[in-house]
mmCIF file of C-alpha atoms and ligand atoms in Angstrom:
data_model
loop_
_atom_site.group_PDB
_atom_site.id
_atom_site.type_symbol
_atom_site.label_atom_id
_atom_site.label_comp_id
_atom_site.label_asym_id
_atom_site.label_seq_id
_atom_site.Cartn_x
_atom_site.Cartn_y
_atom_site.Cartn_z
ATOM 1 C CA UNK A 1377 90.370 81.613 110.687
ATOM 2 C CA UNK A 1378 88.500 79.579 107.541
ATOM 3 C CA UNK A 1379 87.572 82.062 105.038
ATOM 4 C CA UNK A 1380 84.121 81.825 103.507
ATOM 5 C CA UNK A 1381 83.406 84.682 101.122
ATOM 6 C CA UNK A 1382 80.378 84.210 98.729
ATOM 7 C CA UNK A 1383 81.635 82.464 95.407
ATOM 8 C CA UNK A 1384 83.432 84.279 92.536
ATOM 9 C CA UNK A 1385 84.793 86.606 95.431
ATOM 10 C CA UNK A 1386 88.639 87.397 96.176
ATOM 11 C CA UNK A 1387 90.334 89.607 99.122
ATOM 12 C CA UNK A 1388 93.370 91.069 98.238
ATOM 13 C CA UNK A 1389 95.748 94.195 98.976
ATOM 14 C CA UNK A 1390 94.989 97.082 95.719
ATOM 15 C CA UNK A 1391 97.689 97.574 93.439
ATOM 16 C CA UNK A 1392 98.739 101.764 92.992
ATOM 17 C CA UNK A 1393 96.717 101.522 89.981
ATOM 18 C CA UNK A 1394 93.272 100.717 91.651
ATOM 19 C CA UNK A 1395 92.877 103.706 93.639
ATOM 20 C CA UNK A 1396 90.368 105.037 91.297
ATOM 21 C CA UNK A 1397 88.345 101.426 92.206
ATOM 22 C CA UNK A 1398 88.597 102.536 96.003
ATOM 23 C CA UNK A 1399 86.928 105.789 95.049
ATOM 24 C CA UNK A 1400 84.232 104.441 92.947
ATOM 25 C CA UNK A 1401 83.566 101.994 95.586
ATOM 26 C CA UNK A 1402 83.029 104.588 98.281
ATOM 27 C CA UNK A 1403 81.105 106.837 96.175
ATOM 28 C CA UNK A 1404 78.725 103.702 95.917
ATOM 29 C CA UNK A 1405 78.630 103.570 99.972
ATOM 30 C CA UNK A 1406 74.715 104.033 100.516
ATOM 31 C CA UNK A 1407 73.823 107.181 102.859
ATOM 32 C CA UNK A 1408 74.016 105.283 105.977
ATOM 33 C CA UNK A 1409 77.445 103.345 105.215
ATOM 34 C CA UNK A 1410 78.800 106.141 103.798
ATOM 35 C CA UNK A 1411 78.344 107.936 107.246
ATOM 36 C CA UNK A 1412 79.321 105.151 109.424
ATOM 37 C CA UNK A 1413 82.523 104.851 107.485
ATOM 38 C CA UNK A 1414 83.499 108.497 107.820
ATOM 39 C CA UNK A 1415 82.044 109.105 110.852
ATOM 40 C CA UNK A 1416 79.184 111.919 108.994
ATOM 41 C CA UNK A 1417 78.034 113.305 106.019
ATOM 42 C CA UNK A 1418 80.699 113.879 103.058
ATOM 43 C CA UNK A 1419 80.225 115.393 99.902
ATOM 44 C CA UNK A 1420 81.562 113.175 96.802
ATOM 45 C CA UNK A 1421 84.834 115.990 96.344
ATOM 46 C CA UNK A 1422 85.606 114.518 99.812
ATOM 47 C CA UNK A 1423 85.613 111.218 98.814
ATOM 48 C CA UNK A 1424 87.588 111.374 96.165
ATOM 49 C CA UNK A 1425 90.476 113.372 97.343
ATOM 50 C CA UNK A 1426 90.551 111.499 100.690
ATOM 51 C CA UNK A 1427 90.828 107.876 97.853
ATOM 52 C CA UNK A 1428 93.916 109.765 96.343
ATOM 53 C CA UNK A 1429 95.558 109.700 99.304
ATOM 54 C CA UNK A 1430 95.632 105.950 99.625
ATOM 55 C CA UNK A 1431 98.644 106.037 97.432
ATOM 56 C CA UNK A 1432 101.204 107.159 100.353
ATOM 57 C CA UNK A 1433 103.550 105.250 101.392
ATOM 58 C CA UNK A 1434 102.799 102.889 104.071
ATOM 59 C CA UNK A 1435 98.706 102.730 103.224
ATOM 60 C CA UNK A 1436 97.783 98.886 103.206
ATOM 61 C CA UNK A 1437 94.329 98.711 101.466
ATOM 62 C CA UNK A 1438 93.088 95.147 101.883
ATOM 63 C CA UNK A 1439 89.494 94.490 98.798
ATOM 64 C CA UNK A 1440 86.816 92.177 98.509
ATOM 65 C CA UNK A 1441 86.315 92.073 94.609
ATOM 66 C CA UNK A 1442 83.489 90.194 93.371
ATOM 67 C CA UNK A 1443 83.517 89.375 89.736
ATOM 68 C CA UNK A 1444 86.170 92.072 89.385
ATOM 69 C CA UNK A 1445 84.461 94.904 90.506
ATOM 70 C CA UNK A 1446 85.651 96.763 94.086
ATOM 71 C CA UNK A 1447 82.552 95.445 96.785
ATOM 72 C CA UNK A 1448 84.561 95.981 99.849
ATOM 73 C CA UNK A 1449 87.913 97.721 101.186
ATOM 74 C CA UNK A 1450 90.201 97.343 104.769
ATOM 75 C CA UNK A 1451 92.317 100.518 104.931
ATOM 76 C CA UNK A 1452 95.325 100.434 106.797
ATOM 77 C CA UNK A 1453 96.997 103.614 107.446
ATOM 78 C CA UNK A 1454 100.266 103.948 109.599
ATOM 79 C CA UNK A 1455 99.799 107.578 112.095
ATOM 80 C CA UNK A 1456 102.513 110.174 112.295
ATOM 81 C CA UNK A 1457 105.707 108.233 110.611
ATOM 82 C CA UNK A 1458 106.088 105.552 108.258
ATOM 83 C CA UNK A 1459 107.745 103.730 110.766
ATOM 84 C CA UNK A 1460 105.263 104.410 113.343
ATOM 85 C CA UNK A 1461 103.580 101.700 115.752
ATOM 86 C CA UNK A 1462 100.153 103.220 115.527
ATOM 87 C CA UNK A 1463 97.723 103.014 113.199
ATOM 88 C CA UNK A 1464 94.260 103.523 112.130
ATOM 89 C CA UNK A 1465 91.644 100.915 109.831
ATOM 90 C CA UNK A 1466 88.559 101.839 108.263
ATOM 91 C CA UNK A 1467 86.184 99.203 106.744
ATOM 92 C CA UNK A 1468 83.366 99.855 104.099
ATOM 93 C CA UNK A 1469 81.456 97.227 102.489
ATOM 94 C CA UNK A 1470 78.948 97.926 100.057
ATOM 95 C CA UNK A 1471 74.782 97.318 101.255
ATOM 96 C CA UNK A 1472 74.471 93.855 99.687
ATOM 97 C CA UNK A 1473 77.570 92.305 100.756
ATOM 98 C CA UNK A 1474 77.095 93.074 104.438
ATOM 99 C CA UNK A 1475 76.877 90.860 106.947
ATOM 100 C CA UNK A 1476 78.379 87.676 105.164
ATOM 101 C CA UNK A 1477 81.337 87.472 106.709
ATOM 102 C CA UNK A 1478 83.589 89.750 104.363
ATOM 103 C CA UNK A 1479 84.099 92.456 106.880
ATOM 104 C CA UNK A 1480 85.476 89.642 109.739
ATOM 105 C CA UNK A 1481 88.078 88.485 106.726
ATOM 106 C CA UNK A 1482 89.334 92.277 105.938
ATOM 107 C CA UNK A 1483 89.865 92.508 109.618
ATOM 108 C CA UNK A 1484 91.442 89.714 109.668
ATOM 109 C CA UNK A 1485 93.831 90.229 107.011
ATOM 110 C CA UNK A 1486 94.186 94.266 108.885
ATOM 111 C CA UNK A 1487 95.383 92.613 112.060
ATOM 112 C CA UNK A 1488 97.679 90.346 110.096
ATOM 113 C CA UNK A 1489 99.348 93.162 107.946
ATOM 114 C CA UNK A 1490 99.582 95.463 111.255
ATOM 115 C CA UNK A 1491 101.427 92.774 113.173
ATOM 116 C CA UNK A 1492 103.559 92.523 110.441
ATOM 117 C CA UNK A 1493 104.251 96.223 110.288
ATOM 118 C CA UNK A 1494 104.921 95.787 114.181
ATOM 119 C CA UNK A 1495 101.687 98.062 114.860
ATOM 120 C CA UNK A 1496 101.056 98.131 118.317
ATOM 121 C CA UNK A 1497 97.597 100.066 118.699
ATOM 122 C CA UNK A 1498 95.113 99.892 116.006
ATOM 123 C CA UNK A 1499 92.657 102.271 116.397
ATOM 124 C CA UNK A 1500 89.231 102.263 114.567
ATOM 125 C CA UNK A 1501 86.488 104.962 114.673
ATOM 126 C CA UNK A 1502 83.751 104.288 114.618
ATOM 127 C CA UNK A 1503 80.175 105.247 115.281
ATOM 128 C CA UNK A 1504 78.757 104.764 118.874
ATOM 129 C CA UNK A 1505 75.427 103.286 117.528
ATOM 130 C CA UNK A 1506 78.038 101.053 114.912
ATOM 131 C CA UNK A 1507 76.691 97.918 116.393
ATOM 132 C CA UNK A 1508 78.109 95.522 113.514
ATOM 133 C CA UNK A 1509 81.580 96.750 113.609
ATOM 134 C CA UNK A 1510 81.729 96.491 117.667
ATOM 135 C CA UNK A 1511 80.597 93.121 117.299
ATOM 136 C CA UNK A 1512 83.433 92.168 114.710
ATOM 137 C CA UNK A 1513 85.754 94.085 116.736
ATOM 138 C CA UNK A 1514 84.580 91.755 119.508
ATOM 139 C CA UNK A 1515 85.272 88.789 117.549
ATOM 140 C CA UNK A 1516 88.577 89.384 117.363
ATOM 141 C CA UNK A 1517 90.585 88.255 120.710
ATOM 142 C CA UNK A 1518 92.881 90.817 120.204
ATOM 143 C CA UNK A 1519 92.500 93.038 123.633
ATOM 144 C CA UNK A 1520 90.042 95.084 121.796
ATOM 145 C CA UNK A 1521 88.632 98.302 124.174
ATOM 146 C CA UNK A 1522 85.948 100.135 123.504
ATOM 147 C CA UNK A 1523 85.966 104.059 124.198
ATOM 148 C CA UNK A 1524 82.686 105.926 123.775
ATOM 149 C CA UNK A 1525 82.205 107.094 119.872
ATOM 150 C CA UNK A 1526 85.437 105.060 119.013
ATOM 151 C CA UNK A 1527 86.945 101.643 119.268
ATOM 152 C CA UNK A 1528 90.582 100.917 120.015
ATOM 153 C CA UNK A 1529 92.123 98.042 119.511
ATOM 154 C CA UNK A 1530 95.473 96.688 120.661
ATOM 155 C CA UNK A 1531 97.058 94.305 118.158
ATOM 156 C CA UNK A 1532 98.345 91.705 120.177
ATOM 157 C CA UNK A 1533 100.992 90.231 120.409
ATOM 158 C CA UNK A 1534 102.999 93.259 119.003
ATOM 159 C CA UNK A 1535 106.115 91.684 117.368
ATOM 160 C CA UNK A 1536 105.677 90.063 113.990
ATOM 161 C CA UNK A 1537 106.997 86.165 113.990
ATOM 162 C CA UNK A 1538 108.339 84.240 110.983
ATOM 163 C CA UNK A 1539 104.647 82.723 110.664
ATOM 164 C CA UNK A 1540 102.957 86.114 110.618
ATOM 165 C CA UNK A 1541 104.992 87.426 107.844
ATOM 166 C CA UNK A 1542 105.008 83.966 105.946
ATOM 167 C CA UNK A 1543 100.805 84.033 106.461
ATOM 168 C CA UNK A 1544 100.786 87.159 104.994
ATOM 169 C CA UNK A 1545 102.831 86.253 101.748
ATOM 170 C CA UNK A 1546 101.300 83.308 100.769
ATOM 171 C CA UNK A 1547 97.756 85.674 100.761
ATOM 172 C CA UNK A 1548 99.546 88.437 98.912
ATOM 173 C CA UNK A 1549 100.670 85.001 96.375
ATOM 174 C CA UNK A 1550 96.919 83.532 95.946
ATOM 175 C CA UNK A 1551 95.652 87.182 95.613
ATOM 176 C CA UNK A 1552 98.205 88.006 92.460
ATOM 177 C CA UNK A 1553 97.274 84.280 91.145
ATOM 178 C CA UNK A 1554 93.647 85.290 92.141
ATOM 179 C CA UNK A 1555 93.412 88.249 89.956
ATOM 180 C CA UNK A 1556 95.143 87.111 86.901
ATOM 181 C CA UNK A 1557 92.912 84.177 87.086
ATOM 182 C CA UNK A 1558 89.675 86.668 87.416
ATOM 183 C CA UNK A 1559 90.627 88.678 84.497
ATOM 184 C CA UNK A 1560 91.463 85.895 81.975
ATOM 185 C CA UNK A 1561 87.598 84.870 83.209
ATOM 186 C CA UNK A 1562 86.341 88.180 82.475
ATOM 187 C CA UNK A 1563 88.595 88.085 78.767
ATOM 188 C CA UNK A 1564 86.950 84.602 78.361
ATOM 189 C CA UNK A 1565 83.385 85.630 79.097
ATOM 190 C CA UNK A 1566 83.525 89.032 76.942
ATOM 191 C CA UNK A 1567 84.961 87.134 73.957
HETATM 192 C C1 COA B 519 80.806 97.406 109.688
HETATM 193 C C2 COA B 519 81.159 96.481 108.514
HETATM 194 C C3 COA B 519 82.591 96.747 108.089
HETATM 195 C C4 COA B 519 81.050 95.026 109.011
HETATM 196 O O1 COA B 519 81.342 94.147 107.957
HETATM 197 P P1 COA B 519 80.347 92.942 107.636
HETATM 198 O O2 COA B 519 80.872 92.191 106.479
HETATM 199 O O3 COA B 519 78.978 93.500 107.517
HETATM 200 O O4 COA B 519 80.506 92.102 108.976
HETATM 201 P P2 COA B 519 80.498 90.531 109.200
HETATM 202 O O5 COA B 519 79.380 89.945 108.414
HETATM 203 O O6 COA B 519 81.853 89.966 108.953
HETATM 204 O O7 COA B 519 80.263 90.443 110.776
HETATM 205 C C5 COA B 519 79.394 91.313 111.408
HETATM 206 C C6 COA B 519 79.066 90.802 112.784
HETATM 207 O O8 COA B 519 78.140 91.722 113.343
HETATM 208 C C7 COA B 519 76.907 91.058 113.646
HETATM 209 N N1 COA B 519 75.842 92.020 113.360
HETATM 210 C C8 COA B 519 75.154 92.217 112.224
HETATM 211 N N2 COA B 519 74.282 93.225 112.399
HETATM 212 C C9 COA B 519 74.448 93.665 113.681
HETATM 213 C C10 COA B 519 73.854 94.686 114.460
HETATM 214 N N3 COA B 519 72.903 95.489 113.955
HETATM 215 N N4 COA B 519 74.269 94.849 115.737
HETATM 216 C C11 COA B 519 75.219 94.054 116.283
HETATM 217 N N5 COA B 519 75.842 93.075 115.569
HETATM 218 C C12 COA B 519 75.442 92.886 114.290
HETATM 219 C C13 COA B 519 76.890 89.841 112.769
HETATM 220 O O9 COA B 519 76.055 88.831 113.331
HETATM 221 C C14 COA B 519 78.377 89.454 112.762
HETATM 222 O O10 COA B 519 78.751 88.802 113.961
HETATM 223 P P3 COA B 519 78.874 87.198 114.054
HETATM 224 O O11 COA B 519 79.790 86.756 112.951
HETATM 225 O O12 COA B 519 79.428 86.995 115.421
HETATM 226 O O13 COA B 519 77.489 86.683 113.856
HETATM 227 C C15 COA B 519 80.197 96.669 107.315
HETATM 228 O O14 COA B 519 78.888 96.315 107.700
HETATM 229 C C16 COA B 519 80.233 98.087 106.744
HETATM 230 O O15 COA B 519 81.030 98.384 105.889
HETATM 231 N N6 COA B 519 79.339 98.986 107.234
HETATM 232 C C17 COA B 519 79.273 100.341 106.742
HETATM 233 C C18 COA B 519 80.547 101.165 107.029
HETATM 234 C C19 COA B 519 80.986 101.046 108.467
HETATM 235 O O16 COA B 519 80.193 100.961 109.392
HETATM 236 N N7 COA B 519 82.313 101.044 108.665
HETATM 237 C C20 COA B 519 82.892 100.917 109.966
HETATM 238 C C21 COA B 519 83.478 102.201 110.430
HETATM 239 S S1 COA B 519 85.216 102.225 110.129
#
């Protein structure tokens, strides 16, 4: 799928050191986002313990950065073992940046990382009224299923293939080169 993010943008997985970005960027979540994402009303404390935990092993956050700062996140996090072949995502993206395409390239990159990880069922809660994230559920052909306040989605095919993993490398390479690239821009432009 072409990627077309607005320009000055970059998606890539968070290092262990940008956790604190994931917090600050769901603490900016509006009212409403903030309670689609989590499914109701959570106090700040919440937030930021629940962003701590994105440091465990097997938690694949995917972010949409836009002139360094944290606009958007794709969480992927594997249920019961590491080793498990369930898991569930969670997508926030910041008021402004909605609906331009961002969330359909964190999914995107999700599905990708979850095949890789030989995930078999994806699940994603969300929201009965959520009628933006059904639709980019929808998008995806990937035997999605929807179930009353939830959607499910079956990553499909389940086995990883040379391609898949090679797809996702060459991302995780232009997102490295990405963000050296956007903070010698930011050095440049602050000297
Ligand atoms: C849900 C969310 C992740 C979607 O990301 P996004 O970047 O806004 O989505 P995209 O722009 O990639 O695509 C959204 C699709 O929904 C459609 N859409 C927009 N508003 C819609 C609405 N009110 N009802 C139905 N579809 C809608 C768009 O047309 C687009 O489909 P298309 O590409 O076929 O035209 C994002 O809006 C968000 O973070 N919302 C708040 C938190 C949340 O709801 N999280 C999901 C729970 S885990």
């Amino acid at each position: 799928m072409q990627e077309l993010l607005p320009a000055g943008s970059v998606v890539r997985k968070l290092w262990m050191s940008e956790i604190d970005a994931l917090r600050d960027h769901l603490l900016r979540l509006d009212r409403d986002s903030r309670r689609r994402r989590f499914g109701g009303a959570v106090s700040d404390e919440l937030i930021a313990r629940y962003a701590a935990t994105a440091s465990q092993a097997g938690v694949v956050v995917h972010g949409f950065f836009l002139d360094g700062t944290l606009r958007g996140a794709a969480e992927l996090r594997p249920l019961g073992s590491l080793f498990a072949d369930e898991a569930e995502a969670a997508f926030s993206i910041e008021q402004p940046w909605q609906s331009h395409g961002v969330g359909t390239v964190l999914l995107a990159r999700t599905l990708l990382s979850a095949r890789n990880r030989r995930i078999r069922l994806l699940r994603m809660h969300c929201l009965a009224d959520n009628g933006r994230m059904q639709q980019l559920a929808r998008k995806f052909d990937a035997g999605l299923s929807f179930d009353f306040g939830s959607v499910v989605g079956e990553v499909d095919p389940p086995r990883s293939t040379t391609l898949s993993l090679l797809r996702e490398a060459v991302a995780d390479g232009h997102g490295v080169a990405n963000a050296i690239l956007d903070a010698q821009l930011r050095l440049f432009k602050a000297a």
